[in-house]
Structures are given as C-alpha cells and as structure tokens.
Coordinates of C-alpha atoms and ligand atoms in Angstrom, one line a residue:
M1 CA 77.0 327.2 32.6
A2 CA 76.5 330.8 31.4
I3 CA 74.0 330.8 28.6
A4 CA 74.3 333.6 26.0
T5 CA 71.6 336.3 26.2
E6 CA 70.7 335.6 22.6
K7 CA 70.1 331.9 23.4
L8 CA 67.9 332.8 26.3
L9 CA 65.8 335.1 24.2
D10 CA 65.7 332.6 21.4
M11 CA 64.3 329.9 23.8
Y12 CA 61.8 332.3 25.3
R13 CA 60.5 333.2 21.8
M14 CA 60.4 329.5 20.9
M15 CA 58.3 328.6 23.9
V16 CA 55.9 331.5 23.1
R17 CA 55.7 330.4 19.5
I18 CA 54.9 326.8 20.4
R19 CA 52.3 327.9 23.0
T20 CA 50.6 330.4 20.6
F21 CA 50.6 327.8 17.8
E22 CA 48.9 325.1 20.0
E23 CA 46.4 327.5 21.6
Q24 CA 45.3 328.5 18.1
L25 CA 44.9 324.8 17.2
A26 CA 42.8 324.2 20.4
K27 CA 40.5 327.0 19.2
D28 CA 40.3 325.7 15.7
F29 CA 39.7 322.2 16.8
A30 CA 36.8 323.3 18.9
D31 CA 35.5 325.1 15.8
G32 CA 35.6 321.9 13.8
K33 CA 38.4 323.1 11.5
I34 CA 40.8 320.3 12.2
P35 CA 40.2 316.7 11.2
G36 CA 41.0 313.7 13.4
F37 CA 42.4 313.7 16.9
L38 CA 44.6 316.5 18.3
H39 CA 47.1 316.1 21.1
L40 CA 48.6 319.3 22.5
S41 CA 51.7 319.9 24.6
V42 CA 50.7 323.1 26.3
G43 CA 52.8 323.3 29.4
Q44 CA 55.6 321.1 28.1
E45 CA 57.3 323.7 25.8
A46 CA 60.5 324.0 27.8
N47 CA 61.5 320.5 26.6
P48 CA 61.6 321.0 22.9
A49 CA 62.9 324.6 23.3
G50 CA 65.8 323.6 25.6
M51 CA 66.7 320.3 23.9
C52 CA 66.6 321.5 20.3
A53 CA 68.5 324.7 21.1
N54 CA 71.5 322.4 21.3
L55 CA 71.0 320.7 18.0
R56 CA 72.3 321.4 14.5
A57 CA 70.2 321.4 11.4
D58 CA 71.7 318.1 10.3
D59 CA 70.9 316.4 13.6
I60 CA 67.8 314.1 13.5
I61 CA 64.8 314.1 15.8
T62 CA 61.8 311.8 16.0
T63 CA 58.6 312.5 17.9
T64 CA 55.2 311.2 18.8
H65 CA 51.4 312.1 18.6
R66 CA 52.3 315.1 20.8
G67 CA 55.0 316.5 18.5
H68 CA 54.1 319.9 17.1
G69 CA 56.5 321.6 19.6
H70 CA 59.4 319.3 18.7
V71 CA 59.0 320.1 15.0
I72 CA 58.8 323.9 15.5
A73 CA 61.8 323.8 17.9
K74 CA 63.9 321.7 15.5
G75 CA 63.2 324.2 12.8
G76 CA 64.2 327.2 14.9
N77 CA 62.6 330.6 15.2
Q78 CA 62.9 331.2 11.5
Y79 CA 60.9 328.1 10.6
P80 CA 57.7 329.1 8.9
L81 CA 54.5 328.1 10.7
A82 CA 52.2 328.4 7.7
P83 CA 53.0 325.0 6.1
L84 CA 52.8 323.3 9.5
I85 CA 49.4 324.7 10.4
A86 CA 48.2 324.0 6.8
E87 CA 49.3 320.4 7.3
I88 CA 47.3 320.1 10.5
Y89 CA 44.3 321.5 8.8
G90 CA 44.7 318.9 6.1
K91 CA 45.4 321.4 3.3
K92 CA 47.3 320.8 0.0
T93 CA 49.8 323.5 0.9
G94 CA 50.7 321.6 4.1
L95 CA 54.2 320.5 5.0
N96 CA 53.3 316.9 3.9
K97 CA 50.6 317.9 1.3
G98 CA 47.9 317.5 3.9
K99 CA 48.4 313.7 4.1
A100 CA 50.3 313.4 7.4
G101 CA 48.1 315.6 9.7
S102 CA 48.9 316.3 13.3
Q103 CA 50.4 312.9 14.2
H104 CA 52.7 312.0 11.3
L105 CA 54.6 315.2 10.5
S106 CA 58.0 315.0 8.9
D107 CA 60.4 317.5 7.4
L108 CA 63.7 316.1 6.3
D109 CA 65.1 319.5 5.5
I110 CA 65.2 320.4 9.2
G111 CA 66.0 316.9 10.4
V112 CA 62.6 315.9 11.5
L113 CA 62.6 312.2 10.5
V114 CA 59.0 311.5 11.5
A115 CA 56.3 311.9 14.1
E116 CA 54.8 308.5 15.0
G117 CA 51.6 307.8 16.8
I118 CA 52.6 304.2 17.7
Q119 CA 54.3 304.3 21.1
G120 CA 58.0 303.5 21.1
T121 CA 58.5 303.8 17.3
A122 CA 60.1 307.2 17.8
L123 CA 62.9 305.6 19.8
T124 CA 63.6 302.6 17.5
L125 CA 63.6 304.9 14.4
A126 CA 65.9 307.4 16.1
A127 CA 68.2 304.5 17.0
G128 CA 68.3 303.7 13.3
A129 CA 69.2 307.3 12.4
A130 CA 71.9 307.3 15.1
L131 CA 73.3 304.1 13.6
T132 CA 73.4 305.7 10.2
A133 CA 75.2 308.8 11.6
K134 CA 77.8 306.5 13.3
F135 CA 78.2 304.2 10.3
K136 CA 78.9 307.2 8.0
G137 CA 81.5 308.5 10.4
T138 CA 79.6 311.8 11.1
D139 CA 79.2 313.5 14.4
R140 CA 75.5 313.9 14.0
V141 CA 73.2 313.0 16.8
A142 CA 69.6 311.7 17.0
V143 CA 67.1 312.6 19.6
A144 CA 63.9 310.6 20.3
F145 CA 61.2 312.5 22.1
I146 CA 59.0 310.0 23.9
G147 CA 56.5 310.0 26.8
D148 CA 56.6 308.3 30.2
G149 CA 54.0 305.7 29.1
T150 CA 56.3 304.6 26.3
L151 CA 58.8 303.3 28.9
N152 CA 56.4 300.4 29.4
T153 CA 56.5 299.2 25.7
G154 CA 58.8 296.6 24.2
R155 CA 60.2 299.1 21.7
F156 CA 61.7 301.2 24.5
H157 CA 63.7 298.2 25.6
E158 CA 64.7 297.3 22.1
G159 CA 65.8 300.8 21.2
M160 CA 67.7 301.3 24.4
N161 CA 69.4 298.0 24.2
M162 CA 70.7 298.6 20.6
A163 CA 71.7 302.1 21.5
S164 CA 73.8 300.8 24.4
A165 CA 75.2 297.7 22.6
W166 CA 76.3 299.8 19.6
K167 CA 77.2 302.9 21.5
L168 CA 74.9 305.0 19.4
P169 CA 74.9 308.9 19.4
L170 CA 71.3 308.8 20.7
I171 CA 69.4 310.8 23.3
C172 CA 66.2 309.3 24.5
Y173 CA 64.3 312.3 25.9
C174 CA 61.4 311.3 28.0
E175 CA 58.8 313.9 28.7
N176 CA 57.4 312.6 31.9
N177 CA 54.0 314.4 32.2
L178 CA 52.9 311.7 34.7
Y179 CA 50.1 310.3 32.5
A180 CA 49.7 307.9 29.6
E181 CA 46.3 308.7 28.3
T182 CA 44.2 308.4 31.5
T183 CA 46.6 306.2 33.4
S184 CA 48.8 307.8 36.1
I185 CA 52.5 306.7 36.1
Y186 CA 52.0 305.6 39.7
E187 CA 49.6 302.9 38.5
S188 CA 51.7 301.7 35.6
T189 CA 55.1 301.4 37.3
N190 CA 56.5 300.8 40.8
L191 CA 59.6 302.9 40.0
T192 CA 59.9 306.4 41.6
D193 CA 63.0 307.2 39.6
L194 CA 62.6 306.5 35.9
T195 CA 66.3 306.9 35.2
N196 CA 66.7 303.5 36.8
R197 CA 65.4 302.2 33.6
A198 CA 68.5 303.5 31.9
A199 CA 70.8 301.9 34.4
A200 CA 69.5 298.5 33.2
F201 CA 71.1 299.3 29.8
N202 CA 74.3 300.8 31.3
I203 CA 73.2 304.1 29.8
P204 CA 73.6 307.3 31.9
G205 CA 70.2 308.6 33.1
V206 CA 69.6 312.2 34.0
A207 CA 66.6 313.5 35.8
I208 CA 65.7 317.1 35.2
D209 CA 63.0 319.7 35.8
G210 CA 61.3 319.8 32.4
N211 CA 59.4 323.0 33.3
D212 CA 62.7 324.9 33.6
V213 CA 64.1 325.6 30.1
I214 CA 67.5 326.5 31.5
A215 CA 67.9 323.2 33.3
V216 CA 66.8 321.4 30.1
Y217 CA 69.2 323.3 28.0
E218 CA 72.2 322.6 30.3
A219 CA 71.5 318.9 30.7
A220 CA 70.8 318.5 26.9
A221 CA 74.1 320.3 26.1
E222 CA 76.0 317.6 28.1
A223 CA 74.1 314.7 26.5
V224 CA 74.7 316.1 23.0
A225 CA 78.4 316.6 23.7
R226 CA 78.7 313.0 24.8
A227 CA 76.9 311.7 21.8
R228 CA 79.0 313.8 19.4
K229 CA 82.2 312.7 21.0
G230 CA 81.3 309.0 20.4
E231 CA 80.6 308.3 24.0
G232 CA 77.2 306.9 23.4
A233 CA 73.6 307.4 24.4
T234 CA 71.9 309.3 27.3
F235 CA 68.5 308.9 28.8
M236 CA 66.8 312.1 30.0
E237 CA 63.8 312.1 32.2
A238 CA 62.2 315.5 32.2
R239 CA 59.4 316.0 34.7
T240 CA 56.8 318.2 33.0
C241 CA 53.2 319.0 33.0
R242 CA 50.5 318.6 30.4
Q243 CA 48.0 321.4 31.0
R244 CA 45.3 320.2 28.7
G245 CA 43.8 316.8 28.2
H246 CA 45.4 313.8 26.6
F247 CA 43.5 314.8 23.5
E248 CA 41.3 317.8 22.8
G249 CA 37.9 317.0 24.2
D250 CA 39.3 314.7 27.0
P251 CA 37.0 315.2 30.0
Q252 CA 40.0 314.5 32.3
V253 CA 38.0 312.6 34.9
Y254 CA 41.2 310.8 36.0
R255 CA 42.6 313.9 37.7
T256 CA 41.2 316.5 40.1
R257 CA 40.9 320.2 39.5
E258 CA 43.6 320.7 42.1
Q259 CA 46.0 318.5 40.3
R260 CA 45.3 320.5 37.1
D261 CA 45.9 323.7 38.9
E262 CA 49.2 322.4 40.3
C263 CA 50.2 322.0 36.7
L264 CA 49.5 325.6 35.8
K265 CA 51.7 326.8 38.6
M266 CA 54.7 325.1 36.9
D267 CA 54.1 326.9 33.6
P268 CA 57.6 327.3 32.0
I269 CA 56.8 330.5 30.1
P270 CA 56.0 332.9 33.1
R271 CA 58.9 331.2 34.9
L272 CA 61.5 332.1 32.3
R273 CA 59.9 335.5 31.8
K274 CA 60.3 336.3 35.5
K275 CA 63.9 335.1 35.5
L276 CA 64.8 337.1 32.4
I277 CA 63.3 340.3 33.9
E278 CA 65.1 339.7 37.2
I279 CA 68.5 339.3 35.5
G280 CA 67.9 342.3 33.2
T281 CA 67.7 340.3 29.9
F282 CA 64.5 342.1 28.9
T283 CA 61.9 344.4 30.5
E284 CA 58.1 343.8 30.7
P285 CA 57.4 345.8 27.6
E286 CA 60.1 344.1 25.6
A287 CA 58.7 340.7 26.7
D288 CA 55.2 341.8 25.6
R289 CA 56.6 342.8 22.3
I290 CA 57.8 339.3 21.6
H291 CA 54.3 338.0 22.3
R292 CA 52.8 340.5 20.0
E293 CA 55.2 339.6 17.2
V294 CA 54.4 335.9 17.6
V295 CA 50.6 336.6 17.5
K296 CA 51.1 338.5 14.2
E297 CA 53.2 335.6 12.8
M298 CA 50.5 333.2 13.9
D299 CA 47.6 335.2 12.4
E300 CA 49.4 335.3 9.0
A301 CA 50.0 331.5 9.1
V302 CA 46.4 330.8 9.9
K303 CA 45.2 333.1 7.1
F304 CA 47.4 331.2 4.7
A305 CA 46.2 327.8 5.9
M306 CA 42.5 328.8 5.9
E307 CA 42.7 330.1 2.3
S308 CA 44.6 327.1 1.1
P309 CA 42.7 324.4 -1.0
E310 CA 42.1 320.8 0.2
P311 CA 44.1 318.1 -1.6
A312 CA 42.4 316.8 -4.7
P313 CA 40.8 313.3 -4.2
E314 CA 42.8 311.9 -7.2
E315 CA 46.0 312.6 -5.3
V316 CA 45.2 310.2 -2.5
L317 CA 47.5 307.5 -3.8
T318 CA 50.4 309.7 -4.9
D319 CA 53.4 309.6 -2.5
V320 CA 52.3 306.2 -1.3
Y321 CA 55.0 303.6 -1.4
A322 CA 54.4 299.8 -1.2
Ligands
TPP1 C1 51.9 300.7 20.8 C2 50.8 301.6 21.2 N1 50.0 301.2 22.3 C3 49.0 302.1 22.6 C4 48.7 303.2 22.0 C5 47.6 304.1 22.4 N2 48.1 305.4 23.0 C6 48.2 306.5 22.3 S1 48.9 307.8 23.2 C7 49.1 306.7 24.6 C8 49.7 307.2 25.8 C9 51.1 307.6 25.7 O1 51.6 308.1 26.9 P1 53.0 308.8 27.0 O2 54.0 307.9 26.3 O3 53.2 309.1 28.4 O4 52.9 310.1 26.1 P2 51.9 311.4 26.4 O5 50.6 311.1 25.7 O6 51.8 311.6 27.8 O7 52.7 312.5 25.7 C10 48.7 305.5 24.3 C11 48.7 304.3 25.2 C12 49.6 303.6 20.9 N3 49.4 304.7 20.2 N4 50.6 302.7 20.5
MG2 MG1 52.9 310.8 29.4

C-alpha cells in the first residue's frame, strides 16, 4: 500500500507530539505538579498514530489508564494540547474541568467516548458504541484500545463475544507491551500467539509490529474497511514496548536493564525518521524543525495549564449524575 507523503508526515508529527507531551508529564509528575497516578505510553506511540490516522472524526474510541496518546491521535494534529494538559494537572480549564484527570479523559467532540482505568471496560463500552453505530444504520466504527493483560479479564470475553455474535463494527486493538503491571505475559498466559484468542470468537486476528507505524497504519486500514462494510469486528495484536515503568515511580524490579534497553532499540520515532529520510520525504533539518515546532506548542500548552486556576471546591458535585 502506498501511503501519501502527507499522511506519513502527519503520523511522524503525531508520534512526536505524543512523546513530547508525555515526557513533559514525566517531568511535571516528578516535580509534584500532577495529582494521583500517572501511566505513560512512551515507546508505544506508533499504535495510536497509525490506528487513528484511519479514523474519521465521527468514529468512536475508548481507552485505558494509558490513554493520553489515543486521545491526542484521535483529535489529530490540530487538536489543542492545552486543555488536555490542564486536565491532567487537575485545573478548571481542563478538558473535563479538572475532574477526570489522567485516567478518565473524554471528549465527545472528537469521538473519545471515555478512558477507563478498570481493565476491559474500554472493550465493552466500545462494543456498545459499535452497536449504536450499527443500529442507527451508519458506517461509523468503534475502536477499543486495550492492553495485553486485559485479555485475561472476563470483560474481554464478553465484549468479543457480543462483537462477534452481533457482527459489530468494532476493532479491538491490543497493545501488547508484554506486561500487566509487574507481571510478564509469559507468566499470565500459555499462548505464544494472542490472536488465537480471537479465533475462539470467530473474529479475524491480525498480529503486527506495533513499533512500526506504517505496519500499524496498513493493518488498521484493512480492519476499518471491514468494519465500515458491515463485515464485523477485527482483533489486532500489536507488539510494542513500554519504555518507562507501569506507573511513574515504578522501580521496575521485574525486568532487567538489558530488557529495558531492548525496548529503546525498538523506538518507533527514530525508526520512522530514518525511513522518511531514506525515501526522501524529509531531510534531517526538516525533521528537526517538526520537533522544534512541537516543543513550542508544548511550552505554550504548559504555560496555559500552569497559569490556570484550580476548580472551586463548591463545584465538586456539579456534573455528577446519579
Ligand atoms: C478489573 C481490574 N483489575 C485490576 C486492575 C489493576 N490494574 C491496573 S493496570 C493493570 C495492568 C494492565 O495491563 P495491560 O492490560 O497489559 O495494560 P498496560 O498497563 O500494559 O498498558 C492492572 C492489573 C484494574 N485496573 N482493573
Ligand atoms: Mg500490557
């Protein structure tokens, strides 16, 4: 599949934006500026960038505790980072008025139904969104971003079963970073090929290199096309690499320094950069310019968030529904 130059540049910028955003968060978390827990997806950016580059604004995604990249990618490169970072700082100007924080982001204007910290919920909620899309006779699709550990929860089976039985326009996108918190995938399952899980539901399963944004983009394009045509759900297993801990502050005693270094070698950003230089899409200085532009965008977003007020205590029960 030949991918348009503009799309390649778009995905490169997207990965750089997600990386810059999360590296900023890591720094701010260490400085005590972010409340609660923080789970970063540094190293996994090719997945949201390649998947969401195939989605329309009216398609729906759901995500997890590790969802910043998915939200940014669904919004596209024009999506402003300031309200998102303000939300994670817990500020009144945040995307969700400072009440959602890092783990429960939502933005219906761009089709982000919700981020959910409870494992598996992303899948069952996305199945619901896919059912709505089908029921209303639209060709919208829903994508659930989940992790490998989530494949061992009941909700995974419930969501996959309904998606199969009702032929829903759903993509279950599993970012397999080989760990669920501190537990290696090799300890929690005896499967070597996670797509076998999909076979149990008679749903096609596709394994891809989740550190290669081009491979992600191409596989996602096929899954989205199937869903739009009414041919049902697809399960995608993307092998990827979480460069940082499960949460910020995680001492990572469950993996060796060598295993962590392996992860750095698979970094999707230098990989695409090298490729785009080789094929003449951009030059080194042009690539550097993209990074500088993103840093400027990030600095402005941080300034906005830092200067924003905290929500007033009396607002704590507004927007709460029983
Ligand atoms: C139902 C449920 N059980 C346990 C937890 C605690 N928990 C939080 S993150 C996590 C690991 C998730 O692993 P994975 O699905 O691979 O996602 P990753 O963190 O690697 O992105 C667990 C077990 C939870 N949030 N929800
Ligand atoms: Mg995982």
